[in-house]
């Protein structure tokens, strides 16, 4: 018997054997990769609801999957099911409905939405002004039992867990805009400590509805350059003015390398390292010195057993907000030094928008496909360089390159910073 | 690696009081819990006591940024850090990891009511909604609603800036938060965690979710285990519980005193059907508490009062716990949802630290999904 493969820290190596993705660019790796490397944008004028009175009237919504009537947990769940089916199918692991490991799934926080409130208000109407007492009276009619299940925080995870037959208690998580990366980090940790030999890690977010859009709008986080929609998301450009909301889901099958080898699975890549650091500076803003982001980047590279000089490409968080992109460039420059000026970095968000809870997982899939295909997707809409950001953002056109090690960044509200390092080879 | 794990700090607040000592005192007295029968009639809630927020959240600006669920949590987290001797220890707080079990935050009830009153009268209700939301929502309200912003506020107020993860999913989020913290310390992946959750029951939007499926107890007050014959149900409670959980070697090295040893945490989520909860809890008991000694042991049950599943859990305890004292935490402060299980573990640790018992089991039974168990023992 050969000795087990271990990483440089003596831990089980974490291989990737399945990938699945749904974004505004389409369903599946093939369509998404073709569009991402062609520099196509999935951002469009909103048609899901009237936009009168809104400052932002665009988003990268997933409209080809119907969750009618629209409701965020319903769309999020359906996208997760499809991305999961693609990933688990590719991995060919276990048996249908019998995945041999746990589920870690990043889901948007659920909440009752306006159509549901209106229906409850109508059912409980007593001729007076509506208050929550009216809604509660509506709830007591017993007509809305199905909505209780819809608006529990744990429902999507349980339904996805049942569909794929994952083992144990599935974990629903949120670390804001780094959630998708956190789901992968939890899977990596579980495999490294020998608790499981496989894990299904996902992120999903289909929550573009009026109130979610307005909330980000009121925080001045969204681009208001609505025309043309596909030009709004322009990470690292001088004229960037906020992010564009996106929808999507992605799934990654992680597996102990030896387990994958033993069953003859095709190895798509490896998760070599994870880094994480909290920020206590502000609820929505990052520390201006970038220290927490720097710590997360350094942590991921160290955890991978690499040095900053090894990083060939950075899959950026790159939201297109003035503050994030500046802070991210600063953080990278501080870790990679002068060399960062020539390390290619690109933002998938220039094309698929900010898929929020799903972003870290969506970008993990793009990172692994970059390694597999040797082709770096571009940062589109890069027409006005920002002199304060000296980066090679792979402007507008995809580029062929031999990429061994990718750093993928995710930063979020609430001081969340999570970075991952991917590779094609085991170390 | 297989490290010993200690609980070295507890912060708690609920309708039963402020601080874990007040909770143990209330347990010993065995009085009926505080219930507010009127504010949300016909629904009852266990209202949180007056909380001296300024003791843990000194900046008024911070308090203003948070809604009640966050303030309760930040307060209890601060108490736990104080108790563990970590408050203000910037170096250790900078490495302390956090797993928070959370739902979502409050709404602006007046704005919601006005919009819903206006909607049927409006010719263009969707446009009206856009206009009202754009003009009437406080921009910072979102930050009081986002699930991960309890953790975010703990980082800001107390300086906890190791990892930060928020688990969602009602009761089971609290179970899995502790399970993952325990597993990571045990395996040497991390040294210390702040783990817990927080819940504000005194808000109509959370009552609404459970009212839709008729889960709320509306009859006159009855203990959790005496509701089955009238259809079962729970009374939501406001409160928070946080624990500092540390590798014993790390805690010892910094001179910290253990409250209790955390021996194991288990969770599972089999498909719910008659008997599944009993089988799940029974299996976990066999795995982590087969040698439980009832003569020196105590059980803290996280039963909700929901029909069927509560009776199944009680049947397991009747078989497994022997003559051990069984406390149903819902009878002390109601159903706290996400923090219910961490609160049970906190009470067990406190009871062990007082020397009242040597051995403890904590159960959690989600009203809709998920079961959990923890095993604790007295140190020394």
Tab-separated table of N, CA, C and O in Angstrom, chain A residues 50 52 54 107 109 112 114 117-118 129-130 132 135-136 140 144-145 147-149 151-155 158 162 168-176 185-186 189 192-193 195 211 214-216 218-219 276-280 282-284 413-414 416, chain B residues 42-43 62 65 94 103-104 107 109 112-113 117 125-127 130 134 139 142-143 145 147-148 152-153 155-156 161-170 172 176 179 183-184 187 189 204 208-209 212-215 267 269-271 367-369:
chain	number	residue	atom	x	y	z
A	50	UNK	N	-41.315	46.518	-11.663
A	50	UNK	CA	-41.207	47.892	-12.195
A	50	UNK	C	-40.084	48.650	-11.494
A	50	UNK	O	-39.850	48.462	-10.299
A	52	UNK	N	-39.707	52.106	-11.719
A	52	UNK	CA	-39.995	53.538	-11.558
A	52	UNK	C	-39.570	54.002	-10.168
A	52	UNK	O	-39.818	53.332	-9.179
A	54	UNK	N	-36.565	54.216	-8.990
A	54	UNK	CA	-35.312	53.644	-8.488
A	54	UNK	C	-34.114	54.304	-9.153
A	54	UNK	O	-34.175	54.683	-10.321
A	107	UNK	N	-26.345	30.540	1.822
A	107	UNK	CA	-27.663	30.946	1.313
A	107	UNK	C	-27.955	32.376	1.752
A	107	UNK	O	-27.523	32.802	2.818
A	109	UNK	N	-29.825	35.309	3.538
A	109	UNK	CA	-30.771	35.318	4.660
A	109	UNK	C	-32.202	35.429	4.118
A	109	UNK	O	-32.459	36.261	3.253
A	112	UNK	N	-39.648	37.225	4.675
A	112	UNK	CA	-40.909	37.333	3.969
A	112	UNK	C	-40.811	38.508	2.997
A	112	UNK	O	-40.154	39.496	3.279
A	114	UNK	N	-42.719	41.211	-0.070
A	114	UNK	CA	-43.910	42.054	-0.127
A	114	UNK	C	-45.160	41.354	-0.657
A	114	UNK	O	-46.256	41.565	-0.111
A	117	UNK	N	-46.552	39.546	2.283
A	117	UNK	CA	-47.133	40.450	3.288
A	117	UNK	C	-48.498	40.960	2.824
A	117	UNK	O	-49.441	41.047	3.598
A	118	UNK	N	-48.564	41.285	1.535
A	118	UNK	CA	-49.844	41.805	1.016
A	118	UNK	C	-50.940	40.751	1.113
A	118	UNK	O	-52.077	41.059	1.470
A	129	UNK	N	-56.606	50.402	9.320
A	129	UNK	CA	-55.235	50.463	8.808
A	129	UNK	C	-54.513	49.154	9.118
A	129	UNK	O	-54.720	48.547	10.171
A	130	UNK	N	-53.651	48.764	8.191
A	130	UNK	CA	-52.935	47.498	8.367
A	130	UNK	C	-51.786	47.664	9.360
A	130	UNK	O	-51.015	48.624	9.278
A	132	UNK	N	-49.082	44.857	11.951
A	132	UNK	CA	-48.690	43.448	12.020
A	132	UNK	C	-49.767	42.594	12.688
A	132	UNK	O	-49.819	41.380	12.479
A	135	UNK	N	-51.626	41.204	9.861
A	135	UNK	CA	-50.909	40.089	9.226
A	135	UNK	C	-51.032	38.826	10.081
A	135	UNK	O	-51.205	37.717	9.550
A	136	UNK	N	-50.931	39.004	11.394
A	136	UNK	CA	-51.047	37.838	12.278
A	136	UNK	C	-52.447	37.239	12.192
A	136	UNK	O	-52.607	36.015	12.222
A	140	UNK	N	-53.456	33.408	10.990
A	140	UNK	CA	-54.321	32.472	11.741
A	140	UNK	C	-55.395	31.818	10.873
A	140	UNK	O	-56.053	30.884	11.307
A	144	UNK	N	-51.755	29.820	4.956
A	144	UNK	CA	-50.379	30.156	4.542
A	144	UNK	C	-49.329	29.203	5.095
A	144	UNK	O	-48.168	29.528	5.205
A	145	UNK	N	-49.777	28.036	5.463
A	145	UNK	CA	-48.896	27.048	6.069
A	145	UNK	C	-47.634	26.798	5.218
A	145	UNK	O	-46.537	26.677	5.751
A	147	UNK	N	-46.002	28.770	3.381
A	147	UNK	CA	-45.047	29.873	3.438
A	147	UNK	C	-44.172	29.809	4.689
A	147	UNK	O	-43.070	30.356	4.713
A	148	UNK	N	-44.696	29.197	5.744
A	148	UNK	CA	-43.870	29.031	6.954
A	148	UNK	C	-42.578	28.312	6.579
A	148	UNK	O	-41.472	28.744	6.901
A	149	UNK	N	-42.734	27.215	5.848
A	149	UNK	CA	-41.568	26.407	5.459
A	149	UNK	C	-40.629	27.222	4.560
A	149	UNK	O	-39.416	27.192	4.704
A	151	UNK	N	-40.032	30.345	4.503
A	151	UNK	CA	-39.306	31.448	5.141
A	151	UNK	C	-38.533	31.036	6.394
A	151	UNK	O	-38.125	31.887	7.184
A	152	UNK	N	-38.326	29.747	6.569
A	152	UNK	CA	-37.379	29.313	7.604
A	152	UNK	C	-35.973	29.387	7.019
A	152	UNK	O	-35.762	29.084	5.839
A	153	UNK	N	-35.005	29.735	7.853
A	153	UNK	CA	-33.627	29.882	7.375
A	153	UNK	C	-32.993	28.543	6.984
A	153	UNK	O	-32.045	28.511	6.217
A	154	UNK	N	-33.502	27.452	7.527
A	154	UNK	CA	-32.859	26.166	7.289
A	154	UNK	C	-33.464	25.351	6.167
A	154	UNK	O	-33.000	24.246	5.874
A	155	UNK	N	-34.497	25.870	5.515
A	155	UNK	CA	-35.246	25.045	4.559
A	155	UNK	C	-34.459	24.717	3.288
A	155	UNK	O	-34.412	23.563	2.860
A	158	UNK	N	-31.878	22.035	3.909
A	158	UNK	CA	-32.396	20.683	4.089
A	158	UNK	C	-32.875	20.111	2.752
A	158	UNK	O	-32.608	18.951	2.433
A	162	UNK	N	-31.395	16.758	1.056
A	162	UNK	CA	-32.219	15.575	0.714
A	162	UNK	C	-32.019	15.181	-0.745
A	162	UNK	O	-31.955	13.998	-1.072
A	168	UNK	N	-25.314	13.779	7.487
A	168	UNK	CA	-25.268	14.598	8.695
A	168	UNK	C	-26.102	15.855	8.587
A	168	UNK	O	-26.947	15.985	7.710
A	169	UNK	N	-25.841	16.766	9.494
A	169	UNK	CA	-26.610	18.000	9.581
A	169	UNK	C	-26.025	19.020	8.600
A	169	UNK	O	-24.888	19.443	8.742
A	170	UNK	N	-26.793	19.420	7.564
A	170	UNK	CA	-26.249	20.379	6.593
A	170	UNK	C	-26.092	21.750	7.238
A	170	UNK	O	-26.890	22.127	8.095
A	171	UNK	N	-25.064	22.475	6.842
A	171	UNK	CA	-24.840	23.795	7.441
A	171	UNK	C	-25.185	24.893	6.451
A	171	UNK	O	-24.655	24.952	5.347
A	172	UNK	N	-26.130	25.767	6.876
A	172	UNK	CA	-26.457	26.977	6.121
A	172	UNK	C	-25.622	28.088	6.710
A	172	UNK	O	-25.600	28.259	7.925
A	173	UNK	N	-24.984	28.855	5.881
A	173	UNK	CA	-24.125	29.873	6.456
A	173	UNK	C	-24.218	31.183	5.703
A	173	UNK	O	-24.636	31.230	4.540
A	174	UNK	N	-23.833	32.235	6.408
A	174	UNK	CA	-23.711	33.537	5.782
A	174	UNK	C	-22.513	34.272	6.349
A	174	UNK	O	-22.406	34.450	7.557
A	175	UNK	N	-21.603	34.651	5.487
A	175	UNK	CA	-20.566	35.596	5.873
A	175	UNK	C	-20.613	36.716	4.835
A	175	UNK	O	-19.593	37.126	4.296
A	176	UNK	N	-21.831	37.161	4.579
A	176	UNK	CA	-22.099	38.231	3.614
A	176	UNK	C	-21.458	37.877	2.264
A	176	UNK	O	-21.616	36.761	1.779
A	185	UNK	N	-14.248	26.709	2.523
A	185	UNK	CA	-13.332	26.638	3.660
A	185	UNK	C	-13.816	25.596	4.689
A	185	UNK	O	-13.018	24.801	5.201
A	186	UNK	N	-15.116	25.584	4.956
A	186	UNK	CA	-15.662	24.609	5.916
A	186	UNK	C	-15.458	23.182	5.404
A	186	UNK	O	-15.163	22.264	6.172
A	189	UNK	N	-11.750	22.196	5.734
A	189	UNK	CA	-11.415	21.881	7.134
A	189	UNK	C	-11.928	20.496	7.529
A	189	UNK	O	-11.235	19.738	8.226
A	192	UNK	N	-9.663	17.910	5.951
A	192	UNK	CA	-8.335	17.922	6.563
A	192	UNK	C	-8.325	17.273	7.940
A	192	UNK	O	-7.336	16.667	8.341
A	193	UNK	N	-9.426	17.433	8.682
A	193	UNK	CA	-9.393	16.813	10.008
A	193	UNK	C	-9.867	15.357	9.963
A	193	UNK	O	-10.058	14.728	10.999
A	195	UNK	N	-12.656	14.076	9.076
A	195	UNK	CA	-14.043	13.824	9.465
A	195	UNK	C	-14.839	13.224	8.310
A	195	UNK	O	-15.814	12.519	8.514
A	211	UNK	N	-36.965	45.320	-2.468
A	211	UNK	CA	-36.401	45.802	-1.209
A	211	UNK	C	-34.903	45.511	-1.101
A	211	UNK	O	-34.143	46.326	-0.576
A	214	UNK	N	-33.168	48.116	-3.134
A	214	UNK	CA	-33.271	49.448	-2.517
A	214	UNK	C	-32.347	49.556	-1.305
A	214	UNK	O	-31.723	50.590	-1.068
A	215	UNK	N	-32.222	48.469	-0.552
A	215	UNK	CA	-31.327	48.508	0.616
A	215	UNK	C	-29.891	48.843	0.216
A	215	UNK	O	-29.240	49.680	0.824
A	216	UNK	N	-29.401	48.150	-0.817
A	216	UNK	CA	-28.030	48.432	-1.254
A	216	UNK	C	-27.953	49.830	-1.857
A	216	UNK	O	-26.956	50.537	-1.716
A	218	UNK	N	-29.708	52.437	-0.962
A	218	UNK	CA	-29.703	53.436	0.115
A	218	UNK	C	-28.340	53.524	0.797
A	218	UNK	O	-28.016	54.531	1.417
A	219	UNK	N	-27.562	52.468	0.692
A	219	UNK	CA	-26.198	52.507	1.235
A	219	UNK	C	-25.206	53.043	0.200
A	219	UNK	O	-23.999	53.027	0.412
A	276	UNK	N	-8.468	33.638	6.576
A	276	UNK	CA	-9.655	34.338	7.049
A	276	UNK	C	-9.238	35.332	8.121
A	276	UNK	O	-8.381	35.029	8.949
A	277	UNK	N	-9.831	36.525	8.094
A	277	UNK	CA	-9.537	37.499	9.151
A	277	UNK	C	-10.695	38.466	9.310
A	277	UNK	O	-11.207	39.002	8.322
A	278	UNK	N	-11.114	38.669	10.542
A	278	UNK	CA	-12.180	39.625	10.821
A	278	UNK	C	-11.657	41.043	10.852
A	278	UNK	O	-10.471	41.291	11.027
A	279	UNK	N	-12.593	41.980	10.648
A	279	UNK	CA	-12.248	43.409	10.640
A	279	UNK	C	-13.189	44.104	11.619
A	279	UNK	O	-14.405	43.933	11.547
A	280	UNK	N	-12.628	44.896	12.525
A	280	UNK	CA	-13.470	45.573	13.510
A	280	UNK	C	-13.625	47.054	13.205
A	280	UNK	O	-14.067	47.818	14.043
A	282	UNK	N	-15.513	48.871	10.772
A	282	UNK	CA	-16.798	49.501	10.438
A	282	UNK	C	-17.751	48.424	9.929
A	282	UNK	O	-17.309	47.379	9.469
A	283	UNK	N	-19.077	48.713	9.995
A	283	UNK	CA	-20.055	47.705	9.599
A	283	UNK	C	-20.046	47.430	8.098
A	283	UNK	O	-20.328	46.313	7.665
A	284	UNK	N	-19.780	48.440	7.292
A	284	UNK	CA	-19.791	48.217	5.842
A	284	UNK	C	-18.458	48.526	5.185
A	284	UNK	O	-18.221	48.114	4.048
A	413	UNK	N	-19.399	42.774	3.943
A	413	UNK	CA	-19.941	43.587	5.039
A	413	UNK	C	-19.786	42.821	6.345
A	413	UNK	O	-19.891	41.590	6.371
A	414	UNK	N	-19.584	43.560	7.408
A	414	UNK	CA	-19.484	42.918	8.713
A	414	UNK	C	-18.072	42.461	9.002
A	414	UNK	O	-17.833	41.660	9.892
A	416	UNK	N	-15.930	40.716	7.024
A	416	UNK	CA	-15.613	39.351	6.579
A	416	UNK	C	-14.541	39.388	5.493
A	416	UNK	O	-14.685	40.107	4.497
B	42	UNK	N	-53.065	36.992	20.658
B	42	UNK	CA	-53.130	35.868	21.610
B	42	UNK	C	-51.797	35.144	21.833
B	42	UNK	O	-51.781	34.109	22.490
B	43	UNK	N	-50.717	35.681	21.278
B	43	UNK	CA	-49.435	34.999	21.443
B	43	UNK	C	-48.754	35.483	22.709
B	43	UNK	O	-48.878	36.634	23.089
B	62	UNK	N	-22.773	52.981	18.886
B	62	UNK	CA	-22.856	51.552	18.573
B	62	UNK	C	-24.256	51.023	18.872
B	62	UNK	O	-24.832	50.281	18.084
B	65	UNK	N	-26.781	51.782	16.248
B	65	UNK	CA	-26.619	51.060	14.984
B	65	UNK	C	-27.260	49.681	15.024
B	65	UNK	O	-27.308	48.994	14.013
B	94	UNK	N	-7.700	39.178	18.770
B	94	UNK	CA	-7.367	39.233	17.347
B	94	UNK	C	-7.219	37.851	16.731
B	94	UNK	O	-7.219	37.713	15.517
B	103	UNK	N	-30.547	34.363	13.036
B	103	UNK	CA	-31.596	34.525	12.038
B	103	UNK	C	-31.406	35.899	11.412
B	103	UNK	O	-30.294	36.289	11.084
B	104	UNK	N	-32.475	36.639	11.299
B	104	UNK	CA	-32.365	37.977	10.728
B	104	UNK	C	-32.949	39.004	11.682
B	104	UNK	O	-33.521	38.659	12.713
B	107	UNK	N	-37.739	44.671	11.539
B	107	UNK	CA	-38.194	45.536	10.447
B	107	UNK	C	-38.700	46.852	11.017
B	107	UNK	O	-38.866	46.993	12.225
B	109	UNK	N	-41.728	48.424	11.583
B	109	UNK	CA	-43.121	47.942	11.567
B	109	UNK	C	-44.100	49.015	11.115
B	109	UNK	O	-45.077	48.734	10.425
B	112	UNK	N	-43.879	49.334	7.301
B	112	UNK	CA	-44.538	48.182	6.671
B	112	UNK	C	-46.056	48.358	6.708
B	112	UNK	O	-46.747	48.124	5.708
B	113	UNK	N	-46.572	48.754	7.865
B	113	UNK	CA	-48.023	48.919	8.014
B	113	UNK	C	-48.567	49.980	7.077
B	113	UNK	O	-49.596	49.790	6.420
B	117	UNK	N	-51.209	49.380	4.087
B	117	UNK	CA	-52.491	50.084	4.121
B	117	UNK	C	-52.739	50.780	2.794
B	117	UNK	O	-53.841	50.774	2.254
B	125	UNK	N	-49.371	49.861	-7.403
B	125	UNK	CA	-48.795	49.464	-6.107
B	125	UNK	C	-47.293	49.182	-6.161
B	125	UNK	O	-46.585	49.485	-5.204
B	126	UNK	N	-46.791	48.650	-7.273
B	126	UNK	CA	-45.360	48.343	-7.345
B	126	UNK	C	-44.540	49.630	-7.335
B	126	UNK	O	-43.522	49.732	-6.641
B	127	UNK	N	-44.996	50.629	-8.080
B	127	UNK	CA	-44.282	51.901	-8.108
B	127	UNK	C	-44.370	52.580	-6.737
B	127	UNK	O	-43.402	53.167	-6.255
B	130	UNK	N	-41.805	51.024	-4.458
B	130	UNK	CA	-40.457	51.553	-4.720
B	130	UNK	C	-40.271	52.915	-4.061
B	130	UNK	O	-39.276	53.176	-3.391
B	134	UNK	N	-37.802	53.695	-0.957
B	134	UNK	CA	-36.676	54.605	-1.201
B	134	UNK	C	-36.680	55.765	-0.214
B	134	UNK	O	-35.626	56.246	0.197
B	139	UNK	N	-31.389	53.998	5.972
B	139	UNK	CA	-30.319	53.279	5.260
B	139	UNK	C	-29.604	52.249	6.130
B	139	UNK	O	-29.196	51.197	5.645
B	142	UNK	N	-30.760	48.013	7.156
B	142	UNK	CA	-30.256	46.787	6.535
B	142	UNK	C	-29.188	46.136	7.419
B	142	UNK	O	-29.127	44.907	7.552
B	143	UNK	N	-28.368	46.972	8.031
B	143	UNK	CA	-27.262	46.443	8.830
B	143	UNK	C	-27.751	45.867	10.147
B	143	UNK	O	-27.045	45.128	10.823
B	145	UNK	N	-30.470	44.101	10.021
B	145	UNK	CA	-31.222	42.926	9.568
B	145	UNK	C	-30.328	41.783	9.118
B	145	UNK	O	-30.675	40.615	9.267
B	147	UNK	N	-27.952	38.809	8.688
B	147	UNK	CA	-27.663	37.747	9.658
B	147	UNK	C	-26.242	37.840	10.219
B	147	UNK	O	-26.009	37.608	11.396
B	148	UNK	N	-25.272	38.163	9.353
B	148	UNK	CA	-23.880	38.127	9.822
B	148	UNK	C	-23.462	39.410	10.534
B	148	UNK	O	-22.319	39.526	10.940
B	152	UNK	N	-20.576	40.824	13.086
B	152	UNK	CA	-19.895	42.062	12.713
B	152	UNK	C	-19.866	43.055	13.866
B	152	UNK	O	-18.853	43.703	14.126
B	153	UNK	N	-20.984	43.168	14.569
B	153	UNK	CA	-21.032	44.093	15.699
B	153	UNK	C	-20.177	43.611	16.872
B	153	UNK	O	-19.610	44.431	17.598
B	155	UNK	N	-17.405	42.025	16.514
B	155	UNK	CA	-16.053	42.416	16.101
B	155	UNK	C	-15.795	43.882	16.427
B	155	UNK	O	-14.750	44.239	16.981
B	156	UNK	N	-16.749	44.722	16.072
B	156	UNK	CA	-16.558	46.161	16.244
B	156	UNK	C	-16.517	46.544	17.728
B	156	UNK	O	-15.637	47.278	18.174
B	161	UNK	N	-11.550	39.447	16.224
B	161	UNK	CA	-11.256	39.516	14.785
B	161	UNK	C	-10.431	38.341	14.268
B	161	UNK	O	-9.631	38.489	13.354
B	162	UNK	N	-10.611	37.166	14.879
B	162	UNK	CA	-10.091	35.967	14.223
B	162	UNK	C	-11.065	35.668	13.106
B	162	UNK	O	-11.577	36.570	12.461
B	163	UNK	N	-11.368	34.412	12.874
B	163	UNK	CA	-12.386	34.097	11.880
B	163	UNK	C	-13.759	34.519	12.372
B	163	UNK	O	-13.978	34.686	13.565
B	164	UNK	N	-14.680	34.692	11.437
B	164	UNK	CA	-16.047	35.063	11.801
B	164	UNK	C	-17.001	34.354	10.862
B	164	UNK	O	-16.970	34.573	9.657
B	165	UNK	N	-17.797	33.471	11.419
B	165	UNK	CA	-18.741	32.725	10.578
B	165	UNK	C	-20.117	32.758	11.225
B	165	UNK	O	-20.227	32.639	12.441
B	166	UNK	N	-21.122	32.898	10.398
B	166	UNK	CA	-22.488	32.921	10.889
B	166	UNK	C	-23.243	31.748	10.293
B	166	UNK	O	-23.245	31.567	9.072
B	167	UNK	N	-23.822	30.932	11.170
B	167	UNK	CA	-24.641	29.812	10.717
B	167	UNK	C	-26.105	30.192	10.874
B	167	UNK	O	-26.494	30.841	11.844
B	168	UNK	N	-26.914	29.744	9.924
B	168	UNK	CA	-28.345	30.018	9.974
B	168	UNK	C	-29.090	28.690	9.988
B	168	UNK	O	-28.505	27.643	9.741
B	169	UNK	N	-30.392	28.750	10.242
B	169	UNK	CA	-31.170	27.517	10.213
B	169	UNK	C	-31.797	27.189	11.551
B	169	UNK	O	-31.764	26.037	12.002
B	170	UNK	N	-32.346	28.229	12.220
B	170	UNK	CA	-33.097	28.039	13.448
B	170	UNK	C	-32.276	27.267	14.490
B	170	UNK	O	-31.085	27.465	14.583
B	172	UNK	N	-30.972	24.377	14.818
B	172	UNK	CA	-29.815	23.570	14.445
B	172	UNK	C	-28.573	24.432	14.198
B	172	UNK	O	-27.449	23.934	14.322
B	176	UNK	N	-24.923	23.255	15.468
B	176	UNK	CA	-23.781	23.071	14.569
B	176	UNK	C	-22.673	24.099	14.820
B	176	UNK	O	-21.500	23.818	14.564
B	179	UNK	N	-20.786	22.422	17.420
B	179	UNK	CA	-20.158	21.206	16.894
B	179	UNK	C	-18.911	21.544	16.079
B	179	UNK	O	-17.861	20.910	16.227
B	183	UNK	N	-15.102	20.566	16.982
B	183	UNK	CA	-14.325	19.711	16.067
B	183	UNK	C	-13.022	20.385	15.656
B	183	UNK	O	-11.985	19.736	15.547
B	184	UNK	N	-13.077	21.685	15.417
B	184	UNK	CA	-11.860	22.379	14.964
B	184	UNK	C	-10.823	22.481	16.082
B	184	UNK	O	-9.630	22.361	15.829
B	187	UNK	N	-9.272	18.974	16.705
B	187	UNK	CA	-8.335	18.551	15.669
B	187	UNK	C	-7.118	19.465	15.557
B	187	UNK	O	-6.267	19.261	14.698
B	189	UNK	N	-7.186	22.608	14.639
B	189	UNK	CA	-7.331	23.607	13.571
B	189	UNK	C	-7.525	25.014	14.121
B	189	UNK	O	-7.437	25.994	13.384
B	204	UNK	N	-43.289	41.262	16.032
B	204	UNK	CA	-44.371	40.536	15.367
B	204	UNK	C	-43.944	39.764	14.130
B	204	UNK	O	-44.573	38.774	13.777
B	208	UNK	N	-45.036	35.940	13.269
B	208	UNK	CA	-45.788	35.707	12.040
B	208	UNK	C	-45.386	34.393	11.357
B	208	UNK	O	-46.244	33.637	10.894
B	209	UNK	N	-44.087	34.143	11.281
B	209	UNK	CA	-43.611	32.928	10.598
B	209	UNK	C	-44.204	31.686	11.272
B	209	UNK	O	-44.761	30.803	10.606
B	212	UNK	N	-48.091	31.184	11.053
B	212	UNK	CA	-48.624	30.654	9.788
B	212	UNK	C	-48.811	29.148	9.861
B	212	UNK	O	-49.693	28.597	9.208
B	213	UNK	N	-47.965	28.482	10.642
B	213	UNK	CA	-48.068	27.021	10.738
B	213	UNK	C	-48.566	26.599	12.120
B	213	UNK	O	-48.460	25.421	12.486
B	214	UNK	N	-49.100	27.555	12.867
B	214	UNK	CA	-49.770	27.249	14.132
B	214	UNK	C	-48.829	26.561	15.144
B	214	UNK	O	-49.213	25.618	15.816
B	215	UNK	N	-47.605	27.057	15.231
B	215	UNK	CA	-46.637	26.472	16.155
B	215	UNK	C	-46.637	27.157	17.537
B	215	UNK	O	-45.961	26.681	18.452
B	267	UNK	N	-24.573	16.228	16.150
B	267	UNK	CA	-25.800	16.734	15.531
B	267	UNK	C	-26.176	15.830	14.372
B	267	UNK	O	-25.338	15.120	13.820
B	269	UNK	N	-29.573	15.290	11.185
B	269	UNK	CA	-30.830	15.783	10.639
B	269	UNK	C	-31.492	14.721	9.763
B	269	UNK	O	-31.659	14.901	8.559
B	270	UNK	N	-31.890	13.610	10.396
B	270	UNK	CA	-32.611	12.603	9.597
B	270	UNK	C	-33.983	13.134	9.173
B	270	UNK	O	-34.494	14.070	9.786
B	271	UNK	N	-34.539	12.537	8.129
B	271	UNK	CA	-35.880	12.915	7.692
B	271	UNK	C	-36.834	12.736	8.876
B	271	UNK	O	-36.807	11.720	9.559
B	367	UNK	N	-37.701	22.453	16.250
B	367	UNK	CA	-39.162	22.238	16.182
B	367	UNK	C	-39.541	21.612	14.844
B	367	UNK	O	-40.492	20.863	14.762
B	368	UNK	N	-38.749	21.908	13.799
B	368	UNK	CA	-39.079	21.408	12.466
B	368	UNK	C	-38.038	20.427	11.925
B	368	UNK	O	-38.345	19.529	11.182
B	369	UNK	N	-36.752	20.661	12.304
B	369	UNK	CA	-35.686	19.810	11.777
B	369	UNK	C	-34.468	19.856	12.690
B	369	UNK	O	-34.201	20.858	13.330
